[in-house]
Coordinates of C-alpha atoms (C1' of nucleotides) in Angstrom, one line a residue:
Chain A
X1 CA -62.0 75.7 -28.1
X2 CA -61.7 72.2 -26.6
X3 CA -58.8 71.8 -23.7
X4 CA -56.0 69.9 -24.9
X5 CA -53.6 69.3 -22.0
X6 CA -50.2 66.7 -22.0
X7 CA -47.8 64.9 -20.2
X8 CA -44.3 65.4 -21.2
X9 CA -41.7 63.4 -19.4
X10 CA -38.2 63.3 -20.2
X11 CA -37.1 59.3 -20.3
X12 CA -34.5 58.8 -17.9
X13 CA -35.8 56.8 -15.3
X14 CA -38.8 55.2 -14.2
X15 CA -42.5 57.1 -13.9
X16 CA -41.8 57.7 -10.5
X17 CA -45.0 59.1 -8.4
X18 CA -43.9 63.0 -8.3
X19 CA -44.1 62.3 -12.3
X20 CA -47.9 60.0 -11.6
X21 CA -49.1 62.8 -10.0
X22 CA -48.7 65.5 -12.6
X23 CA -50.0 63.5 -15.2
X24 CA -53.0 62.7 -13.2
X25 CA -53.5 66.7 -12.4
X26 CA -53.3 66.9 -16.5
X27 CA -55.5 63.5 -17.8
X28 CA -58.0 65.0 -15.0
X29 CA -58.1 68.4 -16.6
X30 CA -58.3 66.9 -19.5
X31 CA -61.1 64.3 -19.1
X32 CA -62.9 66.9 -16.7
X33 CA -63.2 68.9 -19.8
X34 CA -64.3 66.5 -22.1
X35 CA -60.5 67.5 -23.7
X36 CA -57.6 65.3 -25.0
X37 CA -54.9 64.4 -23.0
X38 CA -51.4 64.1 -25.0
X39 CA -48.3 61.9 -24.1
X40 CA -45.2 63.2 -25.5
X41 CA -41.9 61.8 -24.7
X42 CA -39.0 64.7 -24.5
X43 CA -36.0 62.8 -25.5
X44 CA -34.1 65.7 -27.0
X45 CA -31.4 65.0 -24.5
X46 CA -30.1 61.6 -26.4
X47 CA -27.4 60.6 -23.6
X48 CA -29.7 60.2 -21.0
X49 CA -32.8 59.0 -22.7
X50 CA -33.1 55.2 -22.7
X51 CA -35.8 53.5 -24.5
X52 CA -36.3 51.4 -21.1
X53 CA -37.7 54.4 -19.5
X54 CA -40.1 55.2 -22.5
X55 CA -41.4 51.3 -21.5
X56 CA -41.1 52.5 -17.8
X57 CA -43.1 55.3 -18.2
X58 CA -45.6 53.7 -20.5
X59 CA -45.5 50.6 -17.9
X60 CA -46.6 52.8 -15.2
X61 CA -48.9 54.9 -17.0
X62 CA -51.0 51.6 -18.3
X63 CA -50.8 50.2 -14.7
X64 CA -52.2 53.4 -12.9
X65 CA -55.3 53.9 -15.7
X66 CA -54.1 57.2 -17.1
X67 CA -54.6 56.7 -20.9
X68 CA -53.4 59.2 -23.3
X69 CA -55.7 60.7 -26.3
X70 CA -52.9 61.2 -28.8
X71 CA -48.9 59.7 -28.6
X72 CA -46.5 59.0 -27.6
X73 CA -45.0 61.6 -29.4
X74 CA -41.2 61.3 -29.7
X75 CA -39.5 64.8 -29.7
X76 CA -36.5 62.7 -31.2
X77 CA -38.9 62.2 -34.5
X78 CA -39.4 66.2 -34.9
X79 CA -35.8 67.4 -35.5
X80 CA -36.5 69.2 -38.6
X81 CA -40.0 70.9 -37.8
X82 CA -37.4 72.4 -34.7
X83 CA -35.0 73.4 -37.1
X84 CA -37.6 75.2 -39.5
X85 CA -38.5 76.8 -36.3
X86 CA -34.8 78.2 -35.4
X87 CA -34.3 78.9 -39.1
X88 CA -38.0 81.0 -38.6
X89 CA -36.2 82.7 -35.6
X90 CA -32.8 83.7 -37.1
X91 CA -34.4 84.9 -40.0
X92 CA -36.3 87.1 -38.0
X93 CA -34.1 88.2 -35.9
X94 CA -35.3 86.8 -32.8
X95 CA -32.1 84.3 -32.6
X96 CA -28.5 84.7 -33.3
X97 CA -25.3 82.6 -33.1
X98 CA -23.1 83.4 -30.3
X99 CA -19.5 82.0 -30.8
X100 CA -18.4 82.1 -26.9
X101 CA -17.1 78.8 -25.8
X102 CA -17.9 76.4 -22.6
X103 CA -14.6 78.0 -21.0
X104 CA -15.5 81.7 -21.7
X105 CA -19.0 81.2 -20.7
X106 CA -18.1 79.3 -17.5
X107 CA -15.4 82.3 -16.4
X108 CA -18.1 85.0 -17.3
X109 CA -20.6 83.5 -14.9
X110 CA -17.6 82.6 -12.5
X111 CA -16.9 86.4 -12.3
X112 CA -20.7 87.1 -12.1
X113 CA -20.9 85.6 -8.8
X114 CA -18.2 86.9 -7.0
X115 CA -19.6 90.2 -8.1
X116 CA -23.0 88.9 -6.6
X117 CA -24.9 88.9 -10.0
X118 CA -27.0 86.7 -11.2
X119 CA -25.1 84.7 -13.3
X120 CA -26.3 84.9 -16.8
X121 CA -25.3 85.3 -20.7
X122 CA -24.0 89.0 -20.9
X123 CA -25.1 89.2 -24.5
X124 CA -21.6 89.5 -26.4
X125 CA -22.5 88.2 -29.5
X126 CA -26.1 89.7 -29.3
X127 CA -25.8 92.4 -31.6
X128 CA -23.1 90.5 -34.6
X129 CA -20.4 88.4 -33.7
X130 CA -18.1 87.4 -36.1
X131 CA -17.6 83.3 -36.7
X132 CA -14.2 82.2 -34.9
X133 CA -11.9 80.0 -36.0
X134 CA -13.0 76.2 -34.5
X135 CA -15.6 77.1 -32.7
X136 CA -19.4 75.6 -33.7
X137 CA -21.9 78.3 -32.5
X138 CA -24.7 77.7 -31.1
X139 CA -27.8 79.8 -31.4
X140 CA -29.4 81.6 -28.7
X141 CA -32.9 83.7 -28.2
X142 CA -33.0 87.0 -28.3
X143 CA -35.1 87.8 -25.5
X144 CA -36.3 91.7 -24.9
X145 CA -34.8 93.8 -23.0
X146 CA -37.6 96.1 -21.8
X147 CA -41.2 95.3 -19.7
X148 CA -42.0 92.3 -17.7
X149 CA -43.9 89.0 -18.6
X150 CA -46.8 88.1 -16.4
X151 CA -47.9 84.7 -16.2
X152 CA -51.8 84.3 -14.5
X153 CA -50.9 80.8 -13.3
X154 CA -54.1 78.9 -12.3
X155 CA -52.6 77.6 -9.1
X156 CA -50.2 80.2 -8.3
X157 CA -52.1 83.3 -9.1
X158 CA -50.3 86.0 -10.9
X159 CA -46.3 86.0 -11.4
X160 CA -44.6 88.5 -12.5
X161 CA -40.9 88.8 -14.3
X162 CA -38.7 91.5 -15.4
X163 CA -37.1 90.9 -18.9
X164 CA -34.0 92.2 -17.4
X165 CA -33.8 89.3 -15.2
X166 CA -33.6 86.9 -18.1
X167 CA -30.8 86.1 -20.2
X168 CA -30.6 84.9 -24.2
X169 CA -31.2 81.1 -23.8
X170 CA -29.5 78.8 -25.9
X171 CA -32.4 77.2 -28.4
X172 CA -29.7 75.1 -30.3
X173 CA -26.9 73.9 -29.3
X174 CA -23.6 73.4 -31.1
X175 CA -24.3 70.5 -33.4
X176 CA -27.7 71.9 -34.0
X177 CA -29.6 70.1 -32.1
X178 CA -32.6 72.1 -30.0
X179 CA -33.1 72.5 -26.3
X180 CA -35.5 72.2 -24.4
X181 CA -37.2 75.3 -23.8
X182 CA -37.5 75.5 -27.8
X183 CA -38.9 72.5 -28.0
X184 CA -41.5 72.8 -25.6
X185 CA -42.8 75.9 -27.1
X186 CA -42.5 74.3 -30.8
X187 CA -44.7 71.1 -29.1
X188 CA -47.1 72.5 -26.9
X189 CA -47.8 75.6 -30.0
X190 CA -48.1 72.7 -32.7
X191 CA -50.3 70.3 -30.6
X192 CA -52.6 72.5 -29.4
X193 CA -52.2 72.4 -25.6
X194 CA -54.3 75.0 -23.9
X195 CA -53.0 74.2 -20.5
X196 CA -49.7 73.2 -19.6
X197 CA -50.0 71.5 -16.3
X198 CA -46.2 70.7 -14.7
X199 CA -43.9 71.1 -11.8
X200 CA -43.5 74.4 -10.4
X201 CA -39.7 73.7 -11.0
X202 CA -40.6 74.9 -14.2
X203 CA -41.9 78.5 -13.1
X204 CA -39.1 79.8 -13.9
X205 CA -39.0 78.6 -17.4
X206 CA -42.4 80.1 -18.1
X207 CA -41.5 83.6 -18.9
X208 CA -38.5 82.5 -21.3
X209 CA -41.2 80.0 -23.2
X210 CA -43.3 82.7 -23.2
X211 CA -41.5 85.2 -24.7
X212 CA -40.2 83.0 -27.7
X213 CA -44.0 82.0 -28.1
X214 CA -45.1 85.7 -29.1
X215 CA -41.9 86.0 -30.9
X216 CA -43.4 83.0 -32.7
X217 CA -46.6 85.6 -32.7
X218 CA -48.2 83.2 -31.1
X219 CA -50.5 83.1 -27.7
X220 CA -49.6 81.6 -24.6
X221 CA -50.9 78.8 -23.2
X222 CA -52.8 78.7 -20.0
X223 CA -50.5 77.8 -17.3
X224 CA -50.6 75.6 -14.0
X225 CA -47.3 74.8 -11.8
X226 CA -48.3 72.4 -9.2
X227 CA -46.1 71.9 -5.8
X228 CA -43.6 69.5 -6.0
X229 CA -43.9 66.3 -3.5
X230 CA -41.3 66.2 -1.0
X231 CA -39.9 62.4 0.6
X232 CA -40.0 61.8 4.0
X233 CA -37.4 63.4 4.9
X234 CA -38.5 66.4 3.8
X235 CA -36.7 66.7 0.7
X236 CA -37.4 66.9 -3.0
X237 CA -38.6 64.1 -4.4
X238 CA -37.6 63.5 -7.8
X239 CA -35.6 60.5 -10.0
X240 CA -32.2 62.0 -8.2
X241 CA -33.3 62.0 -4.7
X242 CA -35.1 58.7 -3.1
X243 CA -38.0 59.0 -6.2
X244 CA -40.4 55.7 -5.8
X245 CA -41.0 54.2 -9.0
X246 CA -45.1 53.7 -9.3
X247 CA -43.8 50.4 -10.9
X248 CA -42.6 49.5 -7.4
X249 CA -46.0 49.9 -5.7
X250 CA -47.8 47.4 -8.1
X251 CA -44.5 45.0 -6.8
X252 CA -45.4 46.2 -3.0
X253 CA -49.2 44.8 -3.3
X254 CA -50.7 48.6 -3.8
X255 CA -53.6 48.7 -5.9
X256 CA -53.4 51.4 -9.0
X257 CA -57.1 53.0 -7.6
X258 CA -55.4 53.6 -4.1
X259 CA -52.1 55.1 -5.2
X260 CA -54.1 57.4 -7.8
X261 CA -56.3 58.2 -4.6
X262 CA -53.5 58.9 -2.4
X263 CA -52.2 61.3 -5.6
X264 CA -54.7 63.2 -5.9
X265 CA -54.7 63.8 -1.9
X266 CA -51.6 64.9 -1.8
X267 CA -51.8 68.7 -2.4
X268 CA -55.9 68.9 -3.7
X269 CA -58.7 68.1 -1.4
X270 CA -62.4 68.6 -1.4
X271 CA -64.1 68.9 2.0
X272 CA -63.0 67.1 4.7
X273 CA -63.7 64.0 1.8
X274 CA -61.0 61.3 1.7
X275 CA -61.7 58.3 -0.8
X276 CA -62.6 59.3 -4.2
X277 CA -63.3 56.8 -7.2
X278 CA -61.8 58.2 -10.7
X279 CA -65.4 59.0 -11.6
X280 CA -65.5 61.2 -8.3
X281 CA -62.2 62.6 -9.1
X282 CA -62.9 63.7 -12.5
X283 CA -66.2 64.9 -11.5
X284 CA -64.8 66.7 -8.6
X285 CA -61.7 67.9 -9.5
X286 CA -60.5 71.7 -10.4
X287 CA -56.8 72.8 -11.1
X288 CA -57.5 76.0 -9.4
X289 CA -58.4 74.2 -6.4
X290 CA -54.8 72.5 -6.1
X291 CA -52.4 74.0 -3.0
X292 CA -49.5 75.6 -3.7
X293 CA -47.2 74.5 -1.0
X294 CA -45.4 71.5 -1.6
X295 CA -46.1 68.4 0.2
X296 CA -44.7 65.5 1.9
X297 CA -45.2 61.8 0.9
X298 CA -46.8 59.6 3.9
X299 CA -46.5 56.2 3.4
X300 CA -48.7 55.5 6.3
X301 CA -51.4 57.2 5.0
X302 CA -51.1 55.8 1.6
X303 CA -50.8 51.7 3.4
X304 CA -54.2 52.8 5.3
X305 CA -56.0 53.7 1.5
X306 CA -54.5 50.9 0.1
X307 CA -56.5 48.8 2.8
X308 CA -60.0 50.8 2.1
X309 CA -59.5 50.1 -1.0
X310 CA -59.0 46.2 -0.3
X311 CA -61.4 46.2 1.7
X312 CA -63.9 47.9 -0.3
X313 CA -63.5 47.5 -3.9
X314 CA -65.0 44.2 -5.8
X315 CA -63.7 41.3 -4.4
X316 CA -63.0 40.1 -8.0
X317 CA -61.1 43.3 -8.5
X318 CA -59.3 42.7 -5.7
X319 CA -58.6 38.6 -6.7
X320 CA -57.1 39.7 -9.8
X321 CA -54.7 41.8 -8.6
X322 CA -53.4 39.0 -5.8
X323 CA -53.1 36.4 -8.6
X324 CA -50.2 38.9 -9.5
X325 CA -48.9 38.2 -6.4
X326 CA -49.5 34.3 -6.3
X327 CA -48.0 34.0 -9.0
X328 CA -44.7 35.7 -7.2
X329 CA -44.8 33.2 -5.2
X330 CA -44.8 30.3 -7.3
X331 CA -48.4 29.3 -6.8
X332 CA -51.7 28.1 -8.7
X333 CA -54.5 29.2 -7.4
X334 CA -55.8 26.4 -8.7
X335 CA -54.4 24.3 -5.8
X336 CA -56.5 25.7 -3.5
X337 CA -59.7 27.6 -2.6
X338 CA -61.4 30.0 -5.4
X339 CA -58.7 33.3 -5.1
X340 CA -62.1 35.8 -4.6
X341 CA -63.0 33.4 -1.3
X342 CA -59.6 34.4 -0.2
X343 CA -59.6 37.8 -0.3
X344 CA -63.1 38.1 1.6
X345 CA -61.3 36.0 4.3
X346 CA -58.7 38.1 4.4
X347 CA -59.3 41.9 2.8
X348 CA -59.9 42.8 6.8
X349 CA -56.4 41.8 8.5
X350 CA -53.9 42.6 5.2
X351 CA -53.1 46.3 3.9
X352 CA -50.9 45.3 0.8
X353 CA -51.9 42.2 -1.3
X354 CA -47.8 41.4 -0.9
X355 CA -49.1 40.6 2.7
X356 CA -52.2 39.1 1.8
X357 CA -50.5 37.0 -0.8
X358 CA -48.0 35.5 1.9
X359 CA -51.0 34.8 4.4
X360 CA -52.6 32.9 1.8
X361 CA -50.1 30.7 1.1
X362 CA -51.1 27.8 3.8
X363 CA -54.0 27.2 1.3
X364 CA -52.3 26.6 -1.1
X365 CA -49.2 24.7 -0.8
X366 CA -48.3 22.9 3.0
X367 CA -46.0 24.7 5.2
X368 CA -42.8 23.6 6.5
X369 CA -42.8 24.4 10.0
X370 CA -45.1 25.7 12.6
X371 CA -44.5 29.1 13.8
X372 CA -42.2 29.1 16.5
X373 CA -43.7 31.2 19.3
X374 CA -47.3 29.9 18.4
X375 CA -46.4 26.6 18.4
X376 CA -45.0 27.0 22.0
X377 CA -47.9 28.9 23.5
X378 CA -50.7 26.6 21.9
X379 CA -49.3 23.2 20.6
X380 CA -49.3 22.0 23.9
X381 CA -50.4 18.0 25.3
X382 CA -53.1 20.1 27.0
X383 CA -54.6 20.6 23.0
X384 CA -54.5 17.0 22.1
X385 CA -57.8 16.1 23.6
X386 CA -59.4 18.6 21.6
X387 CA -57.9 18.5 18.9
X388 CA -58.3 14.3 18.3
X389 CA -62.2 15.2 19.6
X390 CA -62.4 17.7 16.3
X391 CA -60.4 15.0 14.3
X392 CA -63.1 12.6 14.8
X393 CA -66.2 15.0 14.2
X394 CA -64.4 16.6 10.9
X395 CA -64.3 13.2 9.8
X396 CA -67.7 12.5 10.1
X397 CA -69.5 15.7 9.7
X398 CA -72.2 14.9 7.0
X399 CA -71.2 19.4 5.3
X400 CA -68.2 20.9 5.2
X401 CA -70.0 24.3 5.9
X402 CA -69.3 27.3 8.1
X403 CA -72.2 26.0 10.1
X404 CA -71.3 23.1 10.9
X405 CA -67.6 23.3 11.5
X406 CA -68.2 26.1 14.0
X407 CA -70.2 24.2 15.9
X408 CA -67.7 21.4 15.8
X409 CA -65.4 24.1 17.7
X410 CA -68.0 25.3 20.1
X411 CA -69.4 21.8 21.1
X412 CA -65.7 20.7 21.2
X413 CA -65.0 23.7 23.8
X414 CA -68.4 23.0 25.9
X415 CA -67.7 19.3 26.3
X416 CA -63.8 19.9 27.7
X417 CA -65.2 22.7 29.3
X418 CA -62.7 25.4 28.1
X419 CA -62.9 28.7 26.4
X420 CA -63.4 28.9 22.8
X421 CA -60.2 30.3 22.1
X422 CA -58.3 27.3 24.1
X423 CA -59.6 25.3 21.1
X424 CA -59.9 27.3 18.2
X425 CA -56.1 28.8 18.4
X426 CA -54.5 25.3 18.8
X427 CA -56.2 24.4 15.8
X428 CA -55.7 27.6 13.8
X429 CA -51.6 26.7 14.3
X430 CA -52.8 23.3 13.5
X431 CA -53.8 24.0 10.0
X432 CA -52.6 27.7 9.4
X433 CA -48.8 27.1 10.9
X434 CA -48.9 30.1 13.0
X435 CA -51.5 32.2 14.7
X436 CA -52.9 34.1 12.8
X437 CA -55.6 33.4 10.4
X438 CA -59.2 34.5 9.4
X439 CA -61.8 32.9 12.0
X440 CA -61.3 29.8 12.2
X441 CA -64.5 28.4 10.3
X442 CA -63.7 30.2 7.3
X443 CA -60.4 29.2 7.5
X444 CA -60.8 25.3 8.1
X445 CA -63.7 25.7 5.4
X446 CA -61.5 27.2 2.5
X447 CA -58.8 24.5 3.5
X448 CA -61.2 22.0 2.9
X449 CA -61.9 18.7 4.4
X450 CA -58.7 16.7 3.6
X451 CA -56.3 19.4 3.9
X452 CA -57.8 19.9 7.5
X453 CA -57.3 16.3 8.7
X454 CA -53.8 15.6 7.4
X455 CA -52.8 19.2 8.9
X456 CA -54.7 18.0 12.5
X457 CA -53.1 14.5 12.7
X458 CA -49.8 16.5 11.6
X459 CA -50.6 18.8 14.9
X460 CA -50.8 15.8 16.9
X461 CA -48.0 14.1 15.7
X462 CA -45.8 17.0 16.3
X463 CA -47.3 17.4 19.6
X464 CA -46.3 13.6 20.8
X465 CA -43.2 14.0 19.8
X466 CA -41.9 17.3 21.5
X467 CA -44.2 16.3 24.3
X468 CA -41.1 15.4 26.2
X469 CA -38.4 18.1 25.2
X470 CA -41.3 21.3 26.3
Chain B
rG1 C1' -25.1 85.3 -4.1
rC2 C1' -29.2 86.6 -7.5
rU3 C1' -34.4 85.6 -9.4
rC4 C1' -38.9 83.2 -8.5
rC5 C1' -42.1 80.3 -5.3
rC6 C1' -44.0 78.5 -0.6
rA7 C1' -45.5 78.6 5.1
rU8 C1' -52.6 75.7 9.8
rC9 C1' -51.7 69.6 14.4
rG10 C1' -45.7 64.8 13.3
rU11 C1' -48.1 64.2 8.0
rC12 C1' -52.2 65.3 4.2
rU13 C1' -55.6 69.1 4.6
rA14 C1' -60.6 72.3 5.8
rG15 C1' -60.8 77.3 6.4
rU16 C1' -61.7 82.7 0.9
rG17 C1' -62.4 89.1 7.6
rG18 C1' -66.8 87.8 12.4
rU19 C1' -70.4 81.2 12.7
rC20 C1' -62.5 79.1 14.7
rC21 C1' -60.9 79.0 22.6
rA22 C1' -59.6 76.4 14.4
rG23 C1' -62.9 71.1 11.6
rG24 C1' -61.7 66.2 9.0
rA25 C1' -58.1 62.2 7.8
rC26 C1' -53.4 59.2 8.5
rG27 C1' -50.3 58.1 12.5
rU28 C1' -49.9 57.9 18.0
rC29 C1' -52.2 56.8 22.9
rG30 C1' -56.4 55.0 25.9
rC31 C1' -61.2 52.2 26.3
rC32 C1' -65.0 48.7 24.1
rC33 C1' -65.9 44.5 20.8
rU34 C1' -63.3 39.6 20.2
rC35 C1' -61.4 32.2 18.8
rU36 C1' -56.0 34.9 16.7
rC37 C1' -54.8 39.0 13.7
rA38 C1' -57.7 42.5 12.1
rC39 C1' -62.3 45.3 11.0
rG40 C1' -65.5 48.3 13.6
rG41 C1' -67.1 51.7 17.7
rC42 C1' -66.0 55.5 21.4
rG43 C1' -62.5 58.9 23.4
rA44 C1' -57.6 61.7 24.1
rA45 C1' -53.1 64.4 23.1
rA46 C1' -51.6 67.5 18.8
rA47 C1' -51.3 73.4 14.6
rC48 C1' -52.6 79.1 12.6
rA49 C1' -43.6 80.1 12.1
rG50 C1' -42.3 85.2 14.5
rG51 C1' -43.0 90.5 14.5
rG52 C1' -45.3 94.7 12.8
rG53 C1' -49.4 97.0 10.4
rU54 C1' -54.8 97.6 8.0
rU55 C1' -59.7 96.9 10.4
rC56 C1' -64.8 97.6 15.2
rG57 C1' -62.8 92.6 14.2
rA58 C1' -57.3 88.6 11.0
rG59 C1' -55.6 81.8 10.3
rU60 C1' -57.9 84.7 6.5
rC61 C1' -55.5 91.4 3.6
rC62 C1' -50.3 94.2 3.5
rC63 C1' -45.1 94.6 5.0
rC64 C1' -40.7 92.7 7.3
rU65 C1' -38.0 88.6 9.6
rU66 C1' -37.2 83.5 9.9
rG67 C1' -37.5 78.8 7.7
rG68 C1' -38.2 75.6 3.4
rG69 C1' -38.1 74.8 -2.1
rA70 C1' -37.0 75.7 -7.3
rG71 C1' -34.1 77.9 -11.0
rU72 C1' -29.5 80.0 -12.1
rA73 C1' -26.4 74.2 -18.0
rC74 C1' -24.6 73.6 -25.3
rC75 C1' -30.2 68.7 -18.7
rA76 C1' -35.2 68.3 -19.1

RNA sequence: GCUCCCAUCGUCUAGUGGUCCAGGACGUCGCCCUCUCACGGCGAAAACAGGGGUUCGAGUCCCCUUGGGAGUACCA
């Protein structure tokens, strides 16, 4: 049988990376497999479902590469196959309606726990309970009593649960409308999945599923609950507690290959390996091989990736991605030097195109002021000589090439007789506004020609006239 | 409280009873390279939570303790 796997995310938030990463487990499964990964949106819970997060999500999805085989499929859109379902389950017997209201069930589990019970339904209306005046019922499962469910989860190994440990779950509620562990069985039994790939804050789920599955005489799916990611501070991370949107990370200058690599780090490994390309990871990856202990989300580690991957992936790759970026900041790369010469200048010294993007900018568009401390330590009467001797050979060097302008700096330095850097960092503040640029040949070559003189008789200018007050 | 899950450097991890005085990576700290910032190179500090077993031998198997996490909803 071909594996069918799925990603089923509930839309009340953003796709947030705990989220990213348990899809990715599941499309990698899938495409691993040659299977068909399904995108189902559980929206069963209409307060809280928004159809912003179904964009979110799909938003995030898109962005990160993780195409879906078949969906979305809106649980919203499957209300009656649900109800046929329940109807199935009454009918059999396997469900009942219990008339106990909020207020009885909340004092029932209220005296549970002082008695140091598990709180849990105690199964009044389990064997006939008549209707009550004003109340709706709702309709619960009728789990069994007796033996144990064992789940052979393929990261956690074997789990074992003792129907007496489990209560009758409510399937529908009291307008009718079903919760979510019925719908989850109803989906997962009707699609097809053969491995249900999720959060291990579902384990406990599982053996409730499971049981209204065979009631359902149907077989279980193959399981795999994978760790939860913790924040830096240790804690869960999840859409209530400090969850990063992956949306956020496109905004923060991280490229979609580096956050997927970072992912699929966190909690799998293979050999003391570190960068994987999808290809790699799909040829490479096994569920069984995922940890089970939960991990902690580095940002560090995930900046240094995201500067591999700068550094290492296409340059044209790369350029596309910064236009994104460029275009934040109001400019046209047409204004300036092609965007894929900028990023070999500069994949070296940024880690996040948002950096990248606002080192570029001097390119583009002219800057208002010099950097404050640069301007101080190098824009000095001391730099005018050199700087008017480059004015004059810029102007008349027959190519504006590499070449050419570094020897321009060189000569410049041997004739005053100082070190290169006395010449080439005045000039890099000269043109760049601060001190920090690629070397200084690329950089006055992507500036071009004209931009370069205006920005050195700007230099000198500046110069002459604070010459006094320094 | 109860049920379930987890436990190797600060962090991500390798490790499937001997080859581990525990390997790699991020970060940190030195040194080198250098026109700035980086890249790169070399090196250092840094861990098997604790206690009992099993075994000739345990990071690796078992138990307990401790510490984390999840669930315990007419949420998903």
């Amino acid at each position: 049988m071909s594996i069918r796997t799925r990603f089923a995310p509930s839309p009340t938030g953003y796709l947030h990376v705990g989220g990213a990463r348990t899809a990715l487990f599941s499309w990698l499964h899938a495409r691993k497999h040659g299977g068909r990964f399904i995108l189902r949106i559980e929206d069963t819970d209409i307060e809280r479902s928004s159809v912003e997060s179904v964009n979110a999500i799909l938003e995030g999805m898109t962005w990160l590469g993780l195409e879906y085989d078949e969906g979305p499929i809106y649980q919203t859109n499957r209300f009656d196959r649900y109800r046929e379902v329940i109807r199935q389950l009454l009918d059999s017997g396997d469900a009942y309606r219990c008339y106990c209201t909020r207020e009885e069930l909340e004092q029932m589990r209220a005296a549970q726990m002082t008695r140091k019970e598990k709180p849990r339904y105690n199964g009044r209306c389990r064997t006939g309970a008549e209707p009550r005046e004003g109340v709706q019922p709702v309709i619960r499962f009728r789990n069994p009593v007796e033996g144990a469910v064992v789940v052979d989860d393929l990261v956690r190994g074997r789990i074992v649960f003792n129907n007496c440990e489990l209560d009758d779950l409510i399937i529908a509620r009291s307008d009718g409308t079903p919760t979510y562990n019925l719908t989850v069985v109803v989906d997962d039994l009707d699609m097809g999945v053969t491995h249900v790939i999720r959060g291990d804050d579902h384990i406990n789920n599982t053996p409730r599923q499971i049981n209204i599955l065979k009631a359902l005489g149907a077989e279980p799916p193959h399981y795999a609950h994978v760790p939860m990611i913790l924040g830096d501070d240790g804690k869960r991370l999840s859409k209530r507690h400090g969850a990063v949107s992956v949306m956020q990370y496109r905004e923060d200058g991280y490229l979609p290959e580096a956050l997927l690599n970072y992912l699929v780090r966190l909690g799998w490994s293979h050999g003391d390996r570190e960068l994987f390309s999808v290809d790699e990871m799909i040829a490479l990856f096994d569920i069984r091989d995922v940890n089970k202990a939960a991990s902690t989300f580095n940002s560090e580690k995930l900046l240094w990736l995201n500067h591999q991957y700068i550094m290492n992936s296409e340059p044209e790759h790369v350029a596309h991605h910064l236009s994104y970026q460029m275009g934040k900041l109001g400019i046209d790369p047409a204004d300036g030097p092609p965007l894929v010469e900028v990023v070999k200048a500069q994949r070296e010294r940024t880690k996040t195109l948002v950096e990248m993007a606002r080192n570029s900018i001097f390119f583009y568009r002219e800057f208002d002021s010099y950097d404050e401390k640069a301007a101080r330590r190098n824009l000095k009467p001391q730099a005018l000589e050199p700087l008017s001797d480059m004015l004059g050979s810029f102007r008349a060097l027959p190519s504006w090439s590499r070449e050419a302008i570094h020897r321009v700096v060189q000569e410049t330095a041997e004739l005053r007789q100082l070190k290169l850097g006395k010449v080439a960092q005045p000039l890099r503040v000269a043109v760049a506004g601060g001190g920090v640029s690629p070397p200084i040949d690329t950089t006055l070559q992507l500036l071009g020609r004209e931009r370069t003189i205006r920005r050195i008789e700007r230099a000198i200018a500046w110069i002459e006239a604070h010459a006094g007050s320094s």
